[in-house]
Coordinates of C-alpha atoms and ligand atoms in Angstrom, one line a residue:
M1 CA -36.6 71.5 95.4
A2 CA -34.8 68.4 94.2
K3 CA -36.5 66.8 91.3
I4 CA -38.0 63.5 92.4
K5 CA -37.0 60.8 89.9
T6 CA -39.6 58.6 88.4
Y7 CA -39.1 54.9 88.2
F8 CA -40.8 51.9 86.7
E9 CA -42.7 49.2 88.5
C10 CA -44.4 45.9 87.5
Q11 CA -48.1 46.1 88.1
Q12 CA -48.2 42.4 88.6
C13 CA -45.5 41.7 91.2
G14 CA -44.1 45.1 92.3
Y15 CA -40.6 44.7 90.8
Q16 CA -39.0 48.1 90.5
T17 CA -36.5 49.2 87.9
P18 CA -34.9 52.5 86.8
R19 CA -35.7 51.9 83.2
W20 CA -38.7 50.6 81.2
M21 CA -38.8 46.9 80.3
G22 CA -41.2 45.1 78.0
R23 CA -41.1 42.0 80.1
C24 CA -40.8 41.9 83.9
P25 CA -37.7 39.9 84.8
E26 CA -39.2 39.0 88.1
C27 CA -42.6 37.5 87.2
G28 CA -42.2 37.2 83.5
S29 CA -45.4 39.1 82.5
W30 CA -45.3 41.2 79.4
G31 CA -46.3 44.8 79.3
T32 CA -46.9 45.2 83.0
V33 CA -43.9 47.5 83.8
V34 CA -45.1 51.1 83.9
E35 CA -43.8 54.4 85.0
E36 CA -44.6 55.4 88.5
H37 CA -44.4 58.9 90.0
P38 CA -43.4 58.9 93.7
T39 CA -44.7 61.7 95.8
G40 CA -41.7 61.8 98.1
G41 CA -42.5 60.6 101.5
G42 CA -46.1 59.8 100.7
R43 CA -45.5 56.2 101.0
G44 CA -45.7 54.2 104.2
V45 CA -47.9 56.6 106.2
G46 CA -48.3 54.1 109.0
V47 CA -49.4 54.9 112.6
R48 CA -46.4 56.6 114.1
N49 CA -46.4 56.4 117.9
P50 CA -43.9 58.8 119.5
S51 CA -41.0 56.4 120.0
A52 CA -41.7 54.1 123.0
P53 CA -38.8 52.5 124.7
P54 CA -38.4 48.7 124.2
V55 CA -40.0 46.6 127.0
P56 CA -39.5 42.9 127.9
I57 CA -42.0 40.8 126.0
T58 CA -43.5 39.5 129.2
E59 CA -44.5 43.0 130.2
V60 CA -46.2 43.9 127.0
Q61 CA -50.0 44.1 127.5
G62 CA -52.0 41.8 125.3
P63 CA -54.6 43.4 123.2
A64 CA -58.2 43.4 124.4
L65 CA -59.7 42.0 121.1
T66 CA -63.3 43.0 120.7
R67 CA -65.1 41.8 117.7
I68 CA -68.3 43.0 116.1
P69 CA -70.5 40.2 114.8
T70 CA -71.7 41.1 111.4
G71 CA -75.0 39.2 111.7
F72 CA -73.7 36.8 109.0
P73 CA -72.4 33.7 110.9
E74 CA -70.5 32.5 107.9
V75 CA -68.7 35.8 107.5
D76 CA -67.9 35.9 111.2
Q77 CA -66.6 32.4 111.2
T78 CA -64.3 33.2 108.3
L79 CA -62.9 36.3 110.1
G80 CA -62.5 34.4 113.3
G81 CA -65.5 35.7 115.2
G82 CA -66.5 39.0 113.6
V83 CA -64.8 42.2 112.4
V84 CA -62.1 43.7 114.6
P85 CA -62.5 47.5 115.2
G86 CA -59.6 49.4 113.6
S87 CA -58.7 46.6 111.2
V88 CA -58.7 46.6 107.4
V89 CA -60.0 43.7 105.5
L90 CA -59.3 43.3 101.8
I91 CA -61.9 41.4 99.9
G92 CA -60.7 40.2 96.5
G93 CA -62.5 38.4 93.8
D94 CA -63.3 38.3 90.1
P95 CA -65.5 41.1 88.8
G96 CA -69.2 40.1 89.1
I97 CA -68.7 37.3 91.6
G98 CA -70.8 39.2 94.3
K99 CA -68.4 41.2 96.4
S100 CA -70.6 44.4 96.4
T101 CA -73.7 42.3 97.1
L102 CA -72.1 40.6 100.0
L103 CA -70.7 43.7 101.6
L104 CA -74.0 45.6 101.1
Q105 CA -75.7 42.8 103.0
V106 CA -73.1 42.8 105.7
A107 CA -73.4 46.6 106.1
A108 CA -77.2 46.3 106.3
R109 CA -77.1 43.5 108.9
L110 CA -74.7 45.5 111.0
A111 CA -76.9 48.6 110.7
N112 CA -79.9 46.6 111.7
Q113 CA -78.2 45.8 115.0
G114 CA -77.9 49.5 115.7
R115 CA -74.4 50.1 114.4
K116 CA -73.5 52.6 111.7
A117 CA -72.2 51.5 108.4
L118 CA -70.9 53.7 105.5
Y119 CA -70.8 52.2 102.0
V120 CA -68.7 54.3 99.6
S121 CA -68.9 53.2 96.0
G122 CA -66.8 54.4 93.1
E123 CA -68.5 52.0 90.8
E124 CA -72.2 52.7 91.1
S125 CA -74.4 55.7 92.0
A126 CA -76.2 55.9 95.3
E127 CA -79.5 55.4 93.4
Q128 CA -78.3 52.2 91.8
I129 CA -77.2 50.9 95.1
R130 CA -80.5 51.7 96.7
V131 CA -82.4 49.8 94.0
R132 CA -80.2 46.8 94.7
A133 CA -80.5 47.1 98.4
E134 CA -84.3 47.1 98.2
R135 CA -84.2 44.0 96.1
I136 CA -82.0 42.1 98.6
S137 CA -83.7 43.7 101.7
A138 CA -80.5 45.5 102.7
M139 CA -82.3 48.7 103.9
S140 CA -81.6 50.4 107.2
P141 CA -81.5 54.1 108.3
L142 CA -78.1 53.5 109.8
L143 CA -76.6 52.4 106.5
Y144 CA -75.2 55.5 104.8
L145 CA -74.3 55.6 101.1
A146 CA -71.9 57.8 99.2
A147 CA -70.7 57.7 95.6
E148 CA -67.1 58.9 95.8
T149 CA -63.7 58.1 94.3
L150 CA -61.4 60.6 95.9
L151 CA -59.8 59.2 99.0
E152 CA -59.5 62.5 100.8
A153 CA -63.3 62.9 100.4
I154 CA -64.0 59.4 101.6
I155 CA -61.9 60.0 104.7
E156 CA -63.8 63.2 105.3
H157 CA -67.1 61.3 105.0
G158 CA -65.7 58.8 107.5
E159 CA -64.8 61.6 109.9
R160 CA -68.3 63.0 109.8
I161 CA -70.3 59.8 110.0
R162 CA -67.9 57.9 112.2
P163 CA -69.2 54.5 111.1
D164 CA -68.4 51.2 112.9
L165 CA -67.9 49.8 109.4
L166 CA -66.6 51.6 106.4
I167 CA -66.8 49.9 103.0
V168 CA -64.8 51.1 100.1
D169 CA -65.9 49.7 96.7
S170 CA -63.4 49.4 95.1
V171 CA -59.7 50.0 95.6
Q172 CA -59.2 50.2 91.9
T173 CA -61.6 53.1 91.4
T174 CA -60.4 55.1 94.4
Y175 CA -57.6 57.6 94.0
V176 CA -55.4 59.9 96.2
G177 CA -55.5 63.5 95.0
G178 CA -51.8 64.3 95.1
L179 CA -50.6 61.3 93.1
E180 CA -49.9 61.6 89.4
S181 CA -50.5 57.9 88.6
P182 CA -54.0 57.0 87.4
P183 CA -56.5 55.2 89.6
G184 CA -55.9 51.5 89.7
S185 CA -52.1 51.8 89.3
L186 CA -49.8 50.1 91.8
S187 CA -48.8 53.3 93.5
Q188 CA -52.4 54.5 93.8
V189 CA -53.9 51.3 95.2
R190 CA -51.0 51.0 97.7
E191 CA -51.4 54.6 98.8
V192 CA -55.2 54.2 99.2
A193 CA -54.7 51.0 101.3
T194 CA -52.0 52.5 103.4
R195 CA -54.0 55.7 104.2
L196 CA -57.1 53.7 105.0
M197 CA -55.0 51.6 107.3
S198 CA -53.9 54.6 109.3
F199 CA -57.4 56.2 109.3
S200 CA -59.0 53.0 110.5
K201 CA -56.3 52.5 113.2
E202 CA -56.6 56.1 114.5
R203 CA -60.4 56.1 114.6
G204 CA -61.0 52.5 115.5
I205 CA -63.2 52.0 112.4
S206 CA -63.3 48.6 110.7
T207 CA -62.7 49.0 107.0
C208 CA -63.5 46.6 104.2
L209 CA -61.7 47.3 101.0
I210 CA -63.0 45.6 97.8
G211 CA -60.5 44.7 95.2
H212 CA -61.1 43.2 91.8
V213 CA -58.8 40.4 90.8
T214 CA -57.4 41.5 87.4
K215 CA -56.1 38.9 85.1
D216 CA -54.5 41.1 82.5
G217 CA -52.5 43.1 84.9
S218 CA -53.7 46.5 83.5
F219 CA -54.8 47.3 87.1
A220 CA -53.0 46.4 90.2
G221 CA -54.8 43.6 92.0
P222 CA -55.4 42.6 95.6
K223 CA -52.1 40.6 95.6
A224 CA -50.2 43.9 95.6
L225 CA -51.9 44.9 98.9
E226 CA -51.8 41.7 100.9
H227 CA -48.8 42.8 102.9
I228 CA -50.4 46.1 103.9
V229 CA -53.8 45.1 105.2
D230 CA -54.7 43.1 108.3
T231 CA -56.9 40.4 106.7
V232 CA -57.2 39.2 103.2
I233 CA -60.3 37.3 102.0
Y234 CA -61.1 36.0 98.6
F235 CA -64.6 35.5 97.3
E236 CA -64.6 32.6 94.9
G237 CA -66.9 30.6 92.8
E238 CA -67.7 29.7 89.2
R239 CA -70.0 32.2 87.5
Q240 CA -72.1 29.3 86.1
H241 CA -72.7 27.9 89.6
T242 CA -74.7 29.7 92.2
Y243 CA -72.6 29.1 95.3
R244 CA -69.7 31.2 96.5
I245 CA -66.9 30.5 98.9
L246 CA -65.3 33.1 101.2
R247 CA -61.8 32.0 101.9
V248 CA -59.4 33.8 104.2
T249 CA -55.7 33.7 103.2
K250 CA -54.2 36.2 105.7
N251 CA -55.5 37.1 109.1
R252 CA -53.6 39.1 111.7
F253 CA -56.5 38.5 114.2
G254 CA -57.4 34.9 113.6
S255 CA -56.6 31.7 111.7
T256 CA -56.4 31.3 108.0
H257 CA -58.0 28.4 106.0
E258 CA -61.5 29.2 107.4
I259 CA -64.2 29.4 104.8
G260 CA -67.8 30.6 104.5
I261 CA -70.2 29.2 102.0
F262 CA -73.0 31.1 100.3
E263 CA -75.5 30.7 97.6
M264 CA -76.3 33.6 95.1
T265 CA -80.0 33.9 94.9
E266 CA -82.5 36.3 93.3
T267 CA -82.5 38.2 96.6
G268 CA -78.8 38.3 97.3
L269 CA -76.4 35.9 99.0
R270 CA -77.8 33.3 101.4
E271 CA -75.7 31.3 103.8
V272 CA -75.5 27.6 103.1
G273 CA -76.1 25.7 106.3
N274 CA -75.1 22.2 105.1
P275 CA -72.7 22.6 102.2
S276 CA -72.0 18.9 101.8
Q277 CA -75.6 18.3 101.1
L278 CA -75.6 21.0 98.4
F279 CA -72.5 19.6 96.7
L280 CA -73.8 16.1 96.6
A281 CA -77.4 17.0 95.6
E282 CA -77.1 15.9 92.0
R283 CA -74.8 12.9 92.4
P284 CA -75.4 10.2 89.9
Q285 CA -75.7 6.6 91.3
G286 CA -74.3 3.5 89.9
V287 CA -72.0 5.1 87.4
T288 CA -68.3 4.6 87.0
G289 CA -65.6 7.1 87.9
S290 CA -67.5 8.8 90.7
V291 CA -66.5 8.8 94.3
V292 CA -67.2 11.0 97.3
V293 CA -64.3 12.3 99.4
V294 CA -64.3 13.9 102.8
A295 CA -62.1 17.0 102.6
M296 CA -61.4 19.5 105.3
E297 CA -61.8 23.2 104.6
G298 CA -60.5 25.0 107.6
T299 CA -62.1 23.4 110.6
R300 CA -65.0 22.1 108.6
P301 CA -65.3 18.8 106.9
L302 CA -66.8 18.9 103.4
L303 CA -68.0 16.1 101.3
V304 CA -67.5 16.5 97.6
E305 CA -67.8 14.2 94.6
I306 CA -64.8 13.6 92.5
Q307 CA -65.4 12.4 88.9
A308 CA -62.9 10.9 86.6
L309 CA -63.2 9.8 83.0
V310 CA -60.5 7.6 81.4
A311 CA -60.7 7.1 77.7
P312 CA -58.3 5.7 75.1
T313 CA -56.5 8.5 73.5
H314 CA -56.2 9.2 69.8
A315 CA -53.6 11.9 70.2
S316 CA -49.8 11.2 70.4
L317 CA -49.7 13.1 73.7
P318 CA -52.5 11.9 76.1
R319 CA -54.6 14.7 77.5
R320 CA -54.9 15.5 81.2
V321 CA -57.7 17.9 81.9
V322 CA -58.3 18.7 85.6
T323 CA -60.6 21.1 87.4
G324 CA -60.9 21.6 91.2
V325 CA -57.6 19.8 92.1
D326 CA -54.0 20.4 91.3
L327 CA -52.9 19.2 87.8
H328 CA -49.5 18.2 89.1
R329 CA -50.9 16.2 91.9
V330 CA -53.1 14.3 89.5
A331 CA -50.1 13.7 87.2
I332 CA -48.2 12.2 90.2
L333 CA -51.2 10.0 91.2
L334 CA -51.5 8.7 87.6
A335 CA -47.8 7.8 87.6
V336 CA -48.4 5.9 90.9
L337 CA -51.3 4.0 89.3
E338 CA -49.3 3.2 86.2
K339 CA -46.2 2.1 88.1
R340 CA -47.6 0.3 91.1
L341 CA -50.8 -1.1 89.7
G342 CA -49.7 -1.5 86.1
M343 CA -52.5 0.5 84.6
P344 CA -51.4 1.7 81.1
L345 CA -52.7 5.3 81.6
S346 CA -50.2 6.8 79.2
T347 CA -52.4 5.5 76.4
C348 CA -55.4 7.2 77.8
D349 CA -56.9 10.7 78.1
V350 CA -57.7 11.4 81.7
F351 CA -60.2 14.0 82.9
V352 CA -60.7 14.8 86.6
N353 CA -63.4 17.1 87.9
V354 CA -64.5 18.1 91.4
V355 CA -68.2 18.5 91.0
G356 CA -69.8 21.9 91.7
G357 CA -66.7 24.0 91.1
V358 CA -65.1 23.5 94.5
R359 CA -61.4 23.6 94.7
I360 CA -59.7 21.1 96.9
T361 CA -56.1 21.8 97.9
E362 CA -55.8 19.0 100.5
P363 CA -53.8 15.8 99.9
A364 CA -56.6 13.9 101.6
A365 CA -58.4 14.0 98.3
D366 CA -55.7 11.8 96.7
L367 CA -57.4 8.6 97.6
G368 CA -60.6 9.8 95.9
I369 CA -58.8 10.7 92.8
V370 CA -57.0 7.3 92.4
T371 CA -60.3 5.5 93.2
A372 CA -62.3 7.5 90.7
V373 CA -59.7 7.0 88.0
T374 CA -59.4 3.3 88.6
S375 CA -63.2 2.9 88.6
S376 CA -63.5 4.6 85.3
F377 CA -60.5 2.7 83.8
R378 CA -61.9 -0.7 84.9
N379 CA -65.4 0.4 84.1
I380 CA -66.7 -0.7 87.5
P381 CA -69.0 1.5 89.5
L382 CA -68.5 2.0 93.2
D383 CA -70.9 1.4 96.1
P384 CA -72.8 4.7 96.4
G385 CA -72.7 4.4 100.2
M386 CA -68.9 4.7 100.4
V387 CA -66.6 7.6 101.0
C388 CA -62.8 7.8 101.4
F389 CA -60.0 10.1 102.3
G390 CA -56.2 9.7 102.6
E391 CA -53.0 11.0 101.1
V392 CA -51.2 8.8 98.6
G393 CA -47.4 8.6 98.6
L394 CA -45.1 7.9 95.7
T395 CA -44.7 4.2 96.6
G396 CA -48.4 3.8 96.6
E397 CA -48.7 3.9 100.4
I398 CA -51.7 5.6 102.0
R399 CA -50.6 8.2 104.5
A400 CA -52.5 9.4 107.6
V401 CA -54.4 12.7 107.5
R402 CA -55.6 15.0 110.2
H403 CA -59.2 15.3 111.6
A404 CA -60.2 11.7 110.9
V405 CA -62.9 11.7 113.5
K406 CA -64.6 14.9 112.2
R407 CA -64.5 13.5 108.7
L408 CA -66.1 10.2 109.7
H409 CA -68.8 12.0 111.7
E410 CA -69.7 14.2 108.7
A411 CA -69.8 11.2 106.4
W412 CA -72.0 9.3 108.8
Q413 CA -74.3 12.3 109.3
L414 CA -74.9 12.5 105.5
G415 CA -75.9 8.9 105.4
F416 CA -72.7 7.2 104.2
N417 CA -72.1 3.7 105.7
R418 CA -68.6 2.8 104.6
C419 CA -65.4 4.7 104.8
F420 CA -61.9 3.9 103.4
L421 CA -59.2 5.7 105.3
P422 CA -55.4 5.4 106.0
E423 CA -54.5 2.4 108.1
A424 CA -52.7 4.7 110.5
N425 CA -56.0 6.6 111.1
E426 CA -58.1 3.5 111.6
G427 CA -57.1 2.1 115.0
K428 CA -57.9 5.1 117.1
H429 CA -61.3 5.8 115.6
R430 CA -62.8 2.4 115.1
E431 CA -64.6 2.6 118.4
G432 CA -67.5 4.9 118.6
A433 CA -67.7 5.4 114.9
E434 CA -71.2 4.5 113.6
I435 CA -69.9 3.9 110.2
D436 CA -68.1 0.9 108.8
V437 CA -64.4 1.9 108.8
I438 CA -61.9 0.2 106.5
G439 CA -58.2 1.1 107.1
V440 CA -56.0 0.6 104.0
G441 CA -52.2 0.7 103.8
T442 CA -51.6 0.8 100.1
V443 CA -53.4 1.8 97.0
D444 CA -52.9 -1.7 95.7
A445 CA -54.7 -3.2 98.7
M446 CA -57.6 -0.8 98.5
M447 CA -58.2 -1.4 94.8
A448 CA -58.0 -5.1 95.4
I449 CA -60.9 -4.8 98.0
L450 CA -62.9 -2.5 95.7
F451 CA -62.5 -4.1 92.2
S452 CA -61.7 -7.8 92.6
Ligands
TYD501 P1 -71.8 42.1 92.4 O1 -72.0 42.1 93.8 O2 -72.1 43.3 91.6 O3 -70.3 41.6 92.0 P2 -68.9 42.3 92.2 O4 -69.1 43.4 93.1 O5 -68.0 41.2 92.8 O6 -68.4 42.7 90.9 O7 -72.7 40.9 91.8 C1 -72.9 40.8 90.5 C2 -73.6 39.6 90.0 O8 -74.4 39.0 91.0 C3 -74.5 40.0 88.9 O9 -74.1 39.3 87.8 C4 -75.9 39.6 89.3 C5 -75.7 38.7 90.5 N1 -76.8 39.0 91.5 C6 -77.7 38.0 91.8 O10 -77.7 37.0 91.2 N2 -78.6 38.2 92.8 C7 -78.6 39.4 93.5 O11 -79.5 39.5 94.4 C8 -77.7 40.4 93.2 C9 -77.6 41.7 94.0 C10 -76.7 40.1 92.2
MG502 MG1 -69.0 45.5 92.6

């Protein structure tokens, strides 16, 4: 038999090389390139149909997509209406964020609707899981538990139980018997995911694969599996805060950008019905540097408070400390304020924070950031009844954003009475809005209304 040559692969990004390297030339990480042992043909075990002849696209039958509701509306909404039989969902997140808790609850809810769920854990014993399940009321005779790390055995359990939902916790502790690489290595996690994909597809079983996000790269993380699985979800949140956000980043059966919001309680995860209310609960009134923006998360408007603190700097290089929004975005907005409004921000430290640990990736938050910064810089508090949204361009112009009506409605529902928005969004929505709408064309004009 020909000897199969080993090769080296970066655990961070998957870069392959015939020789060992201290630093990955692809992603630049140190010490992540390790030796891999291919099994020869073991890779890429997809579903192989006996070759079917090509057909015109108009004659291809569309799939009859059925979905199983999990009993958790927030999870279903994130997935696009429930889990799709035969699909593999990868759930990534930091260790301790609540992935096991969430999926145990999902499994129990599904089982309580008369469907079978199999929860396989390589991290805890069945007894430990039972103790947790009792505490969070996730008990059901149709919820099966197994403590197992060998993939072949997991598939055997799956064949015997034939669950509607199979949960594998986690991809890093599961290993394929024939592979030489240790559990958690890139070739192992890939092989585990690939084999679970073909098992799920063949049997029509929905599979949830839990993957820890690993910062040091000593294990291969969910990033390395995103291209294999059908759906990728991240479970995010700050450990210090109680709420968690389920965010979908890839979905072969639905849209991305949807989110689900939960709160971690003593008795497991609880769905948050009105997230805006939660995020604004502790909002201070009459202070400078605080403004509420209406952001969109997927199809859902979300009101969050942005805080800014601008203080004279004592360092030669002014500090820019930002959480919850993009640092580069803030740097651009500060430059716009400096150049267009003449605010000498290069002599100031600037801190920007989205309250509650939410992360906003939308440019519609721009207007909130410049308003909060200006309020803190001028030391003038804002009217607590106002909200704003809008993208800011480099010339200081305020650009239109999508979903203006939804945003206005959410702001009005939460009791806000005045909304600053892009001029281009104003006209169409003035009528019918039960909130005072002020369209603004430039940052300059808006600050003049607010602070003069
Ligand atoms: P866990 O689901 O084990 O996280 P992961 O699987 O992502 O590593 O959740 C761990 C944390 O959640 C743990 O620190 C305790 C907390 N927790 C609660 O606050 N309430 C609960 O009901 C449960 C089960 C866990
Ligand atoms: Mg866990």
